[in-house]
CSV table of C-alpha atoms and ligand atoms in Angstrom, one decimal:
chain,number,residue,atom,x,y,z
A,1,MET,CA,-24.9,20.5,41.6
A,2,ARG,CA,-22.9,21.6,44.6
A,3,LEU,CA,-21.8,19.0,47.1
A,4,PRO,CA,-20.6,19.7,50.6
A,5,PHE,CA,-16.8,19.5,50.5
A,6,SER,CA,-16.5,16.4,52.7
A,7,LEU,CA,-19.0,14.5,50.5
A,8,ALA,CA,-17.2,15.6,47.3
A,9,VAL,CA,-14.0,14.1,48.7
A,10,VAL,CA,-15.8,10.8,49.5
A,11,LEU,CA,-17.3,10.6,46.1
A,12,LEU,CA,-14.4,11.8,43.9
A,13,GLY,CA,-11.8,10.6,46.3
A,14,PRO,CA,-8.3,12.1,46.7
A,15,VAL,CA,-6.8,9.0,45.0
A,16,SER,CA,-7.5,10.2,41.5
A,17,LEU,CA,-5.6,13.4,42.1
A,18,VAL,CA,-2.6,11.4,43.5
A,19,ALA,CA,-2.8,9.0,40.5
A,20,GLN,CA,-2.5,12.0,38.1
A,21,ALA,CA,0.5,13.4,39.8
A,22,VAL,CA,2.5,10.1,40.1
A,23,PRO,CA,1.7,7.7,37.2
A,24,HIS,CA,1.2,4.1,38.0
A,25,ALA,CA,4.6,2.2,37.9
A,26,THR,CA,5.1,-1.3,36.8
A,27,VAL,CA,8.4,-3.3,36.8
A,28,LEU,CA,8.4,-6.2,34.3
A,29,HIS,CA,11.0,-8.9,35.0
A,30,ALA,CA,11.9,-11.8,32.8
A,31,ALA,CA,14.9,-14.2,32.2
A,32,ARG,CA,15.9,-12.2,29.1
A,33,MET,CA,15.2,-9.0,27.2
A,34,LEU,CA,15.7,-8.5,23.5
A,35,ASP,CA,17.9,-5.7,22.2
A,36,ALA,CA,16.6,-5.8,18.7
A,37,ALA,CA,19.0,-3.2,17.3
A,38,ALA,CA,22.0,-5.1,18.6
A,39,GLY,CA,20.5,-8.5,17.7
A,40,LYS,CA,21.2,-10.0,21.2
A,41,THR,CA,19.5,-10.6,24.5
A,42,ILE,CA,20.6,-9.4,27.9
A,43,SER,CA,19.9,-11.4,31.1
A,44,PRO,CA,17.9,-10.9,33.2
A,45,GLY,CA,15.7,-8.3,31.5
A,46,GLU,CA,13.7,-5.6,33.3
A,47,VAL,CA,11.6,-2.7,32.2
A,48,LEU,CA,10.2,0.0,34.4
A,49,VAL,CA,7.0,1.5,33.0
A,50,GLU,CA,5.5,4.7,34.3
A,51,GLY,CA,2.2,5.7,32.9
A,52,ASN,CA,2.3,4.8,29.2
A,53,ARG,CA,6.1,5.2,28.7
A,54,ILE,CA,9.2,3.2,29.4
A,55,ARG,CA,11.2,4.9,32.2
A,56,GLU,CA,14.1,2.5,32.3
A,57,ALA,CA,15.2,-0.8,30.6
A,58,GLY,CA,18.1,-3.0,31.3
A,59,ALA,CA,19.3,-6.0,33.4
A,60,HIS,CA,18.2,-4.3,36.7
A,61,VAL,CA,15.9,-1.2,36.9
A,62,ALA,CA,14.9,0.9,39.8
A,63,ARG,CA,11.9,-0.3,41.8
A,64,PRO,CA,10.0,2.8,43.0
A,65,ALA,CA,7.9,2.5,46.1
A,66,GLY,CA,4.5,1.1,45.3
A,67,ALA,CA,5.5,-0.2,41.9
A,68,GLU,CA,3.8,-3.4,40.8
A,69,VAL,CA,6.3,-6.1,39.9
A,70,ILE,CA,5.4,-8.7,37.3
A,71,ASP,CA,7.7,-11.6,37.1
A,72,LEU,CA,7.3,-13.4,33.8
A,73,GLY,CA,9.8,-16.2,34.5
A,74,ASP,CA,11.7,-18.0,31.7
A,75,ALA,CA,10.5,-15.6,29.0
A,76,THR,CA,12.0,-12.8,26.8
A,77,LEU,CA,10.8,-9.3,27.0
A,78,MET,CA,10.7,-7.6,23.6
A,79,PRO,CA,9.0,-4.7,21.9
A,80,GLY,CA,5.4,-5.2,20.8
A,81,LEU,CA,5.2,-6.9,17.4
A,82,ILE,CA,4.5,-4.8,14.3
A,83,ASP,CA,2.6,-6.0,11.2
A,84,ALA,CA,3.2,-3.6,8.3
A,85,HIS,CA,0.6,-5.2,6.0
A,86,THR,CA,-2.8,-6.1,7.4
A,87,HIS,CA,-6.4,-6.1,6.3
A,88,LEU,CA,-8.7,-5.6,9.3
A,89,PHE,CA,-11.6,-5.5,6.9
A,90,LEU,CA,-11.0,-9.0,5.5
A,91,HIS,CA,-11.8,-12.3,7.2
A,92,VAL,CA,-11.4,-15.9,6.1
A,93,GLY,CA,-13.7,-16.7,3.2
A,94,ASN,CA,-14.5,-15.5,-0.3
A,95,GLU,CA,-12.8,-12.1,-0.4
A,96,ALA,CA,-14.7,-10.6,-3.4
A,97,GLY,CA,-18.0,-11.9,-1.9
A,98,GLN,CA,-17.6,-10.6,1.6
A,99,THR,CA,-16.8,-7.1,0.3
A,100,VAL,CA,-20.1,-7.1,-1.6
A,101,ASP,CA,-22.4,-9.2,0.6
A,102,GLU,CA,-21.6,-7.7,4.0
A,103,SER,CA,-22.5,-4.1,4.8
A,104,VAL,CA,-19.8,-1.7,5.9
A,105,PRO,CA,-21.3,-1.5,9.4
A,106,GLN,CA,-21.1,-5.3,9.7
A,107,ARG,CA,-17.6,-5.3,8.3
A,108,THR,CA,-16.6,-2.6,10.7
A,109,LEU,CA,-17.7,-4.6,13.7
A,110,ILE,CA,-15.8,-7.6,12.3
A,111,ALA,CA,-12.8,-5.4,11.8
A,112,ALA,CA,-12.9,-4.4,15.5
A,113,ASP,CA,-12.8,-8.1,16.4
A,114,ALA,CA,-9.8,-8.6,14.1
A,115,ALA,CA,-8.0,-5.7,15.8
A,116,LYS,CA,-8.5,-7.3,19.2
A,117,ALA,CA,-7.3,-10.7,17.9
A,118,ASP,CA,-4.1,-9.1,16.5
A,119,LEU,CA,-3.4,-7.2,19.7
A,120,MET,CA,-3.8,-10.4,21.8
A,121,ALA,CA,-1.3,-12.1,19.6
A,122,GLY,CA,1.2,-9.4,20.5
A,123,PHE,CA,0.8,-7.0,17.6
A,124,THR,CA,0.7,-3.6,19.2
A,125,ALA,CA,1.1,-1.6,15.9
A,126,GLU,CA,-0.1,-2.2,12.4
A,127,ARG,CA,-0.3,-0.6,9.0
A,128,ASP,CA,-3.6,-1.6,7.4
A,129,MET,CA,-3.2,-1.8,3.7
A,130,GLY,CA,-6.6,-0.8,2.3
A,131,SER,CA,-10.0,-1.3,3.8
A,132,GLU,CA,-11.1,-3.3,0.7
A,133,GLY,CA,-14.2,-1.4,-0.2
A,134,ALA,CA,-15.1,-0.2,3.3
A,135,GLY,CA,-14.0,3.3,2.4
A,136,CYS,CA,-12.7,5.2,5.4
A,137,ALA,CA,-14.3,2.9,8.0
A,138,ASP,CA,-10.8,2.0,9.0
A,139,VAL,CA,-10.4,5.5,10.3
A,140,ALA,CA,-13.3,4.9,12.6
A,141,VAL,CA,-11.7,1.7,13.9
A,142,ARG,CA,-8.3,3.5,14.4
A,143,ASN,CA,-10.0,6.3,16.3
A,144,ALA,CA,-12.1,3.9,18.5
A,145,ILE,CA,-8.8,2.2,19.4
A,146,ASN,CA,-7.1,5.5,20.2
A,147,SER,CA,-9.9,6.7,22.4
A,148,GLY,CA,-9.9,3.4,24.4
A,149,LEU,CA,-13.4,2.4,23.1
A,150,ILE,CA,-12.2,-0.9,21.8
A,151,PRO,CA,-8.9,-2.9,22.2
A,152,GLY,CA,-6.5,-3.0,19.2
A,153,PRO,CA,-3.0,-2.1,17.9
A,154,ARG,CA,-1.9,1.4,17.1
A,155,MET,CA,-3.1,1.7,13.5
A,156,ARG,CA,-1.9,3.5,10.4
A,157,VAL,CA,-4.8,3.3,7.9
A,158,SER,CA,-5.2,4.3,4.3
A,159,CYS,CA,-9.0,4.1,3.5
A,160,ASN,CA,-9.5,2.2,0.3
A,161,ALA,CA,-6.5,1.4,-1.8
A,162,VAL,CA,-6.3,3.2,-5.2
A,163,ASP,CA,-6.5,1.3,-8.5
A,164,ILE,CA,-7.0,1.9,-12.2
A,165,THR,CA,-10.1,1.0,-14.3
A,166,GLY,CA,-9.8,-2.7,-15.0
A,167,GLY,CA,-7.0,-3.0,-12.5
A,168,HIS,CA,-5.9,-5.4,-9.8
A,169,GLU,CA,-9.0,-4.9,-7.7
A,170,ASP,CA,-11.6,-4.0,-10.3
A,171,ASN,CA,-14.0,-6.9,-9.6
A,172,SER,CA,-17.1,-5.2,-11.0
A,173,GLY,CA,-18.9,-6.4,-14.0
A,174,LYS,CA,-19.0,-4.8,-17.5
A,175,ASN,CA,-22.4,-3.2,-17.3
A,176,PRO,CA,-21.8,0.5,-17.0
A,177,GLU,CA,-24.7,1.0,-14.5
A,178,GLN,CA,-23.1,-1.5,-12.2
A,179,HIS,CA,-19.6,-0.4,-12.7
A,180,LEU,CA,-18.5,0.2,-9.2
A,181,MET,CA,-15.1,-0.8,-8.0
A,182,SER,CA,-15.8,-2.9,-5.0
A,183,ASN,CA,-12.4,-3.1,-3.3
A,184,ALA,CA,-10.6,0.1,-4.2
A,185,ASP,CA,-11.0,3.8,-5.2
A,186,ARG,CA,-10.6,4.5,-8.9
A,187,ALA,CA,-7.9,6.7,-10.3
A,188,ASP,CA,-6.6,6.5,-13.9
A,189,THR,CA,-4.4,9.6,-14.1
A,190,ALA,CA,-2.1,11.7,-11.9
A,191,ASP,CA,-5.0,14.2,-11.5
A,192,ASP,CA,-7.3,11.4,-10.4
A,193,LEU,CA,-4.7,10.1,-7.9
A,194,ILE,CA,-4.4,13.6,-6.3
A,195,ARG,CA,-8.1,14.0,-6.1
A,196,VAL,CA,-8.6,10.6,-4.4
A,197,MET,CA,-5.7,11.2,-2.1
A,198,ARG,CA,-7.1,14.6,-1.0
A,199,GLU,CA,-10.5,13.1,-0.3
A,200,GLN,CA,-8.9,10.2,1.7
A,201,HIS,CA,-6.7,12.7,3.6
A,202,LYS,CA,-9.7,14.7,4.5
A,203,GLN,CA,-11.4,11.6,5.9
A,204,GLY,CA,-8.4,10.9,8.1
A,205,ALA,CA,-6.2,8.5,6.1
A,206,ASP,CA,-2.6,8.2,7.4
A,207,PHE,CA,-1.1,7.2,4.1
A,208,THR,CA,-2.0,6.0,0.5
A,209,LYS,CA,-1.9,2.5,-0.8
A,210,ILE,CA,-1.7,2.2,-4.6
A,211,TYR,CA,-1.9,-0.9,-6.7
A,212,GLU,CA,1.0,-0.4,-9.0
A,213,THR,CA,0.8,-3.9,-10.6
A,214,GLY,CA,-1.9,-6.3,-11.6
A,215,PRO,CA,-2.3,-10.0,-10.9
A,216,ASP,CA,0.9,-12.0,-11.0
A,217,ARG,CA,1.5,-14.7,-13.6
A,218,LEU,CA,4.1,-17.4,-13.3
A,219,ARG,CA,4.4,-19.7,-16.3
A,220,ASP,CA,7.5,-21.9,-16.9
A,221,ARG,CA,9.3,-19.9,-14.3
A,222,VAL,CA,8.8,-16.7,-16.2
A,223,PHE,CA,7.1,-14.0,-14.0
A,224,ASN,CA,4.8,-11.4,-15.5
A,225,THR,CA,2.6,-8.7,-14.2
A,226,PRO,CA,1.3,-5.5,-15.9
A,227,PHE,CA,2.2,-2.1,-14.5
A,228,GLN,CA,-0.7,0.2,-13.8
A,229,TYR,CA,0.6,3.7,-13.2
A,230,THR,CA,3.5,5.4,-15.0
A,231,GLN,CA,6.5,6.6,-13.1
A,232,SER,CA,5.3,10.2,-13.4
A,233,ASP,CA,1.8,9.3,-12.1
A,234,LEU,CA,3.4,7.8,-9.0
A,235,ALA,CA,5.8,10.8,-8.7
A,236,ALA,CA,2.8,13.1,-8.6
A,237,ALA,CA,1.2,10.9,-5.9
A,238,VAL,CA,4.4,11.0,-3.8
A,239,ALA,CA,4.6,14.8,-4.2
A,240,GLU,CA,1.0,15.1,-3.1
A,241,ALA,CA,1.7,12.8,-0.1
A,242,LYS,CA,4.7,14.9,0.9
A,243,ARG,CA,2.6,18.1,0.8
A,244,THR,CA,0.6,16.8,3.8
A,245,GLY,CA,3.4,14.8,5.5
A,246,SER,CA,2.0,11.5,4.3
A,247,ARG,CA,3.4,8.6,2.4
A,248,VAL,CA,2.7,6.3,-0.5
A,249,ALA,CA,3.0,2.5,-0.3
A,250,VAL,CA,2.5,0.3,-3.3
A,251,HIS,CA,1.4,-3.2,-4.1
A,252,ALA,CA,4.0,-4.1,-6.6
A,253,THR,CA,5.8,-7.1,-8.1
A,254,GLY,CA,7.9,-7.5,-11.2
A,255,GLU,CA,9.1,-4.9,-13.7
A,256,PRO,CA,8.7,-2.3,-14.9
A,257,GLY,CA,6.1,-1.4,-12.2
A,258,THR,CA,8.2,-1.8,-9.2
A,259,GLY,CA,11.0,0.2,-10.8
A,260,TYR,CA,8.6,3.0,-11.5
A,261,ALA,CA,7.4,3.0,-7.9
A,262,VAL,CA,10.9,2.9,-6.4
A,263,ALA,CA,12.1,5.7,-8.7
A,264,ALA,CA,9.1,7.8,-7.7
A,265,GLY,CA,10.1,7.5,-4.0
A,266,VAL,CA,7.4,5.3,-2.4
A,267,VAL,CA,8.0,4.2,1.2
A,268,SER,CA,7.5,0.5,0.7
A,269,VAL,CA,7.0,-2.2,-2.0
A,270,ASP,CA,4.6,-4.7,-0.7
A,271,HIS,CA,4.8,-8.3,-2.0
A,272,ALA,CA,8.0,-7.4,-3.8
A,273,ASP,CA,8.6,-10.4,-6.1
A,274,ASN,CA,10.8,-10.6,-9.1
A,275,LEU,CA,12.7,-7.2,-8.8
A,276,SER,CA,15.4,-6.1,-11.2
A,277,PRO,CA,19.0,-5.6,-9.9
A,278,THR,CA,18.6,-1.8,-10.6
A,279,THR,CA,15.4,-1.7,-8.5
A,280,MET,CA,17.0,-3.6,-5.6
A,281,LYS,CA,20.0,-1.3,-5.7
A,282,LEU,CA,17.8,1.8,-5.5
A,283,MET,CA,15.8,0.3,-2.6
A,284,LYS,CA,19.0,-0.3,-0.7
A,285,GLU,CA,20.3,3.3,-1.4
A,286,ARG,CA,17.0,5.0,-0.6
A,287,GLY,CA,15.9,2.8,2.3
A,288,ILE,CA,12.7,1.7,0.6
A,289,PHE,CA,11.3,-1.4,2.4
A,290,ALA,CA,10.3,-4.6,0.8
A,291,VAL,CA,7.4,-6.3,2.6
A,292,PRO,CA,7.3,-9.9,1.3
A,293,THR,CA,3.9,-11.2,2.7
A,294,PHE,CA,4.8,-14.9,2.5
A,295,THR,CA,2.1,-16.1,4.9
A,296,ILE,CA,-0.8,-15.3,2.6
A,297,GLY,CA,0.8,-17.2,-0.2
A,298,GLN,CA,1.4,-20.2,1.9
A,299,TYR,CA,-2.1,-20.2,3.4
A,300,PHE,CA,-3.7,-20.0,-0.1
A,301,ALA,CA,-1.4,-22.9,-1.3
A,302,ASP,CA,-2.3,-25.0,1.7
A,303,HIS,CA,-6.0,-24.2,1.3
A,304,ALA,CA,-6.3,-24.4,-2.5
A,305,GLU,CA,-9.5,-26.0,-3.9
A,306,THR,CA,-7.7,-28.5,-6.2
A,307,PRO,CA,-4.3,-30.3,-6.0
A,308,ALA,CA,-3.3,-28.7,-9.3
A,309,SER,CA,-4.0,-25.2,-7.9
A,310,SER,CA,-2.2,-26.0,-4.7
A,311,ALA,CA,0.9,-27.2,-6.6
A,312,ARG,CA,0.8,-24.0,-8.8
A,313,ARG,CA,0.6,-21.8,-5.7
A,314,HIS,CA,3.4,-23.7,-3.9
A,315,GLU,CA,5.5,-23.2,-7.0
A,316,THR,CA,4.8,-19.5,-6.9
A,317,GLU,CA,5.9,-19.4,-3.3
A,318,ALA,CA,9.1,-21.3,-4.0
A,319,PHE,CA,9.8,-18.8,-6.8
A,320,HIS,CA,9.2,-15.9,-4.4
A,321,ALA,CA,11.4,-17.5,-1.7
A,322,ALA,CA,14.3,-17.7,-4.3
A,323,GLU,CA,13.7,-14.0,-5.2
A,324,PHE,CA,13.8,-13.1,-1.5
A,325,LYS,CA,17.3,-14.7,-1.3
A,326,LYS,CA,18.4,-12.4,-4.2
A,327,GLN,CA,16.9,-9.4,-2.4
A,328,LEU,CA,18.7,-10.3,0.8
A,329,ALA,CA,22.0,-10.6,-1.0
A,330,ALA,CA,21.4,-7.2,-2.7
A,331,GLY,CA,20.9,-5.6,0.7
A,332,VAL,CA,17.3,-4.6,0.2
A,333,PRO,CA,15.8,-3.4,3.6
A,334,PHE,CA,12.8,-5.4,4.9
A,335,ALA,CA,9.8,-4.9,7.1
A,336,VAL,CA,7.5,-7.6,8.2
A,337,GLY,CA,4.0,-7.7,6.8
A,338,SER,CA,1.7,-10.7,6.6
A,339,ASP,CA,-1.3,-9.7,4.5
A,340,VAL,CA,-3.5,-11.1,7.3
A,341,GLY,CA,-7.3,-11.0,6.8
A,342,PRO,CA,-7.8,-13.7,4.2
A,343,PHE,CA,-6.2,-16.0,6.8
A,344,PRO,CA,-7.1,-15.8,10.5
A,345,HIS,CA,-6.2,-12.6,12.4
A,346,GLY,CA,-3.9,-13.3,15.3
A,347,THR,CA,-1.9,-16.0,13.5
A,348,GLN,CA,0.3,-13.7,11.4
A,349,ALA,CA,3.5,-13.9,13.5
A,350,HIS,CA,4.1,-16.9,11.2
A,351,GLU,CA,5.4,-14.4,8.7
A,352,MET,CA,8.6,-14.1,10.8
A,353,VAL,CA,9.0,-17.9,10.8
A,354,LEU,CA,8.8,-18.0,7.0
A,355,MET,CA,11.2,-15.1,6.5
A,356,HIS,CA,13.7,-17.0,8.7
A,357,GLN,CA,13.0,-20.3,6.9
A,358,TYR,CA,13.6,-18.6,3.5
A,359,GLY,CA,17.1,-17.3,4.5
A,360,MET,CA,17.0,-14.4,6.9
A,361,SER,CA,18.7,-14.7,10.3
A,362,ALA,CA,16.4,-14.6,13.4
A,363,ALA,CA,18.2,-11.4,14.6
A,364,ASP,CA,17.5,-9.7,11.2
A,365,VAL,CA,13.9,-10.9,11.1
A,366,LEU,CA,13.3,-9.4,14.6
A,367,ARG,CA,15.0,-6.2,13.6
A,368,ALA,CA,13.0,-6.0,10.4
A,369,ASP,CA,9.8,-6.4,12.4
A,370,VAL,CA,10.2,-4.0,15.3
A,371,ILE,CA,12.9,-1.5,14.2
A,372,ASN,CA,12.1,-1.3,10.4
A,373,GLY,CA,8.4,-1.7,11.1
A,374,ALA,CA,8.4,1.3,13.4
A,375,LYS,CA,10.3,3.3,10.7
A,376,LEU,CA,7.8,2.3,8.0
A,377,LEU,CA,4.9,3.3,10.2
A,378,ASP,CA,6.6,6.7,10.9
A,379,TRP,CA,6.8,5.9,14.7
A,380,GLU,CA,10.5,5.2,15.0
A,381,ASN,CA,11.0,7.5,17.9
A,382,GLU,CA,8.0,6.1,19.8
A,383,ILE,CA,7.9,2.3,19.4
A,384,GLY,CA,9.9,-0.7,18.3
A,385,GLN,CA,12.6,-0.5,21.0
A,386,LEU,CA,12.7,-1.1,24.8
A,387,ARG,CA,14.3,2.3,25.6
A,388,ALA,CA,13.7,5.0,28.1
A,389,GLY,CA,11.2,7.5,26.7
A,390,PHE,CA,9.6,5.1,24.3
A,391,LEU,CA,5.9,4.1,24.5
A,392,ALA,CA,5.4,1.0,26.7
A,393,ASP,CA,4.3,-1.5,24.0
A,394,ILE,CA,5.9,-4.6,25.3
A,395,VAL,CA,5.4,-8.4,24.8
A,396,ALA,CA,6.9,-11.5,26.3
A,397,VAL,CA,7.6,-14.7,24.5
A,398,PRO,CA,8.6,-18.1,26.1
A,399,GLY,CA,12.2,-19.0,25.6
A,400,ASN,CA,14.6,-17.0,23.4
A,401,PRO,CA,13.5,-15.7,19.9
A,402,LEU,CA,17.1,-15.5,18.7
A,403,GLU,CA,17.4,-19.3,19.2
A,404,ASP,CA,13.9,-20.2,18.1
A,405,ILE,CA,12.0,-17.6,16.1
A,406,GLY,CA,8.9,-19.7,16.4
A,407,VAL,CA,8.3,-18.4,19.9
A,408,VAL,CA,6.9,-15.2,18.4
A,409,GLU,CA,3.8,-17.3,17.6
A,410,ARG,CA,3.3,-18.0,21.3
A,411,VAL,CA,3.2,-14.5,22.9
A,412,SER,CA,2.4,-15.0,26.6
A,413,PHE,CA,2.1,-11.4,27.8
A,414,VAL,CA,1.0,-8.1,26.1
A,415,MET,CA,1.3,-4.6,27.3
A,416,LYS,CA,0.2,-1.7,25.1
A,417,ASP,CA,0.6,1.9,26.0
A,418,GLY,CA,1.5,0.9,29.6
A,419,THR,CA,-1.6,-1.2,30.1
A,420,VAL,CA,-1.5,-5.0,30.5
A,421,VAL,CA,-3.9,-6.4,27.9
A,422,ARG,CA,-2.9,-10.0,28.2
A,423,ARG,CA,-1.2,-11.9,30.9
B,501,ZN,ZN1,-2.8,-6.9,1.1
């Protein structure tokens, strides 16, 4: 349809043309701003955002004509929080049950709601560690977020995790006709791993999650878990990931499984309990991140069905906390991941409180979250710092997180990609 020129101007308006030429500018002002790399705050803190990028950050920034100024008062501006271990496709309740009783479409809608809850809590980027039987539905959630269809963090997704027959996530029965692995994709050999990885890559996975160890067992302070893949299996997986510019992350605790994974060159060891000195040394040398996921353990201990089970779980947590201290002393690099899903989405900033409680300084916890998290998600030049040129993923917390890390659980302002999503 052709419109008279004057009518077209009225309908389309000249404003949209102007808006394209000069991106919308916002100046955020607060009492402080966190310099996570340096582990200090500067005061006051200001960030000039143009479009979806940070143009300038410091104590005083330029105020272009027409810029919107948002004064956040006695708060600290900091980079958007990063959770390096989430499960959008899990919610509170029987984990094995929900992955069987709820359809993938139903689970996908619930996952969209989880993504929104995480974003509103200040998590502007996440690595989702396996869709737990929903296949590559996580790719659909990521794409819907990226296209602006639904609110949520920037996502790195993996489709299902990969597991061996009879492995960590093989919850199926023993009748061959029913022998489906509900929560993971099956691979028993290096060839299987490569086949599964290629299929997941084709579907849009950003990385691969592999269960390298089985269920943990702690008896009389002796920790045990079986390894699942050999070092050469994992090396084949890492080589396949490199072929496509992807990465491999493992669920791993104890030895020899974690040692195999680290020697094979995985990018992170998730849960990371009971590591040998050799493994810890190699993680330090190669910059392989440990992601402790304390919050899930604490939640299960606090919500156990019997006092005996609660006591056992609390003992497991205490053991892990003591192991964490050894890892800190050994110089293992850390990222922050909560394993949220089995406990409520949007509450996972508690992971930082626990890491601090178990011996890491607040400055190091914050650095692990935003700087190391960005590295682990392969976005270190885009997010995790309030610096000119970086994407405008910015949150504000009341007070000063270096003095009270707990304020990260009370995020009061969220901007993602230059858009205010919570104020
Ligand atoms: Zn997990």
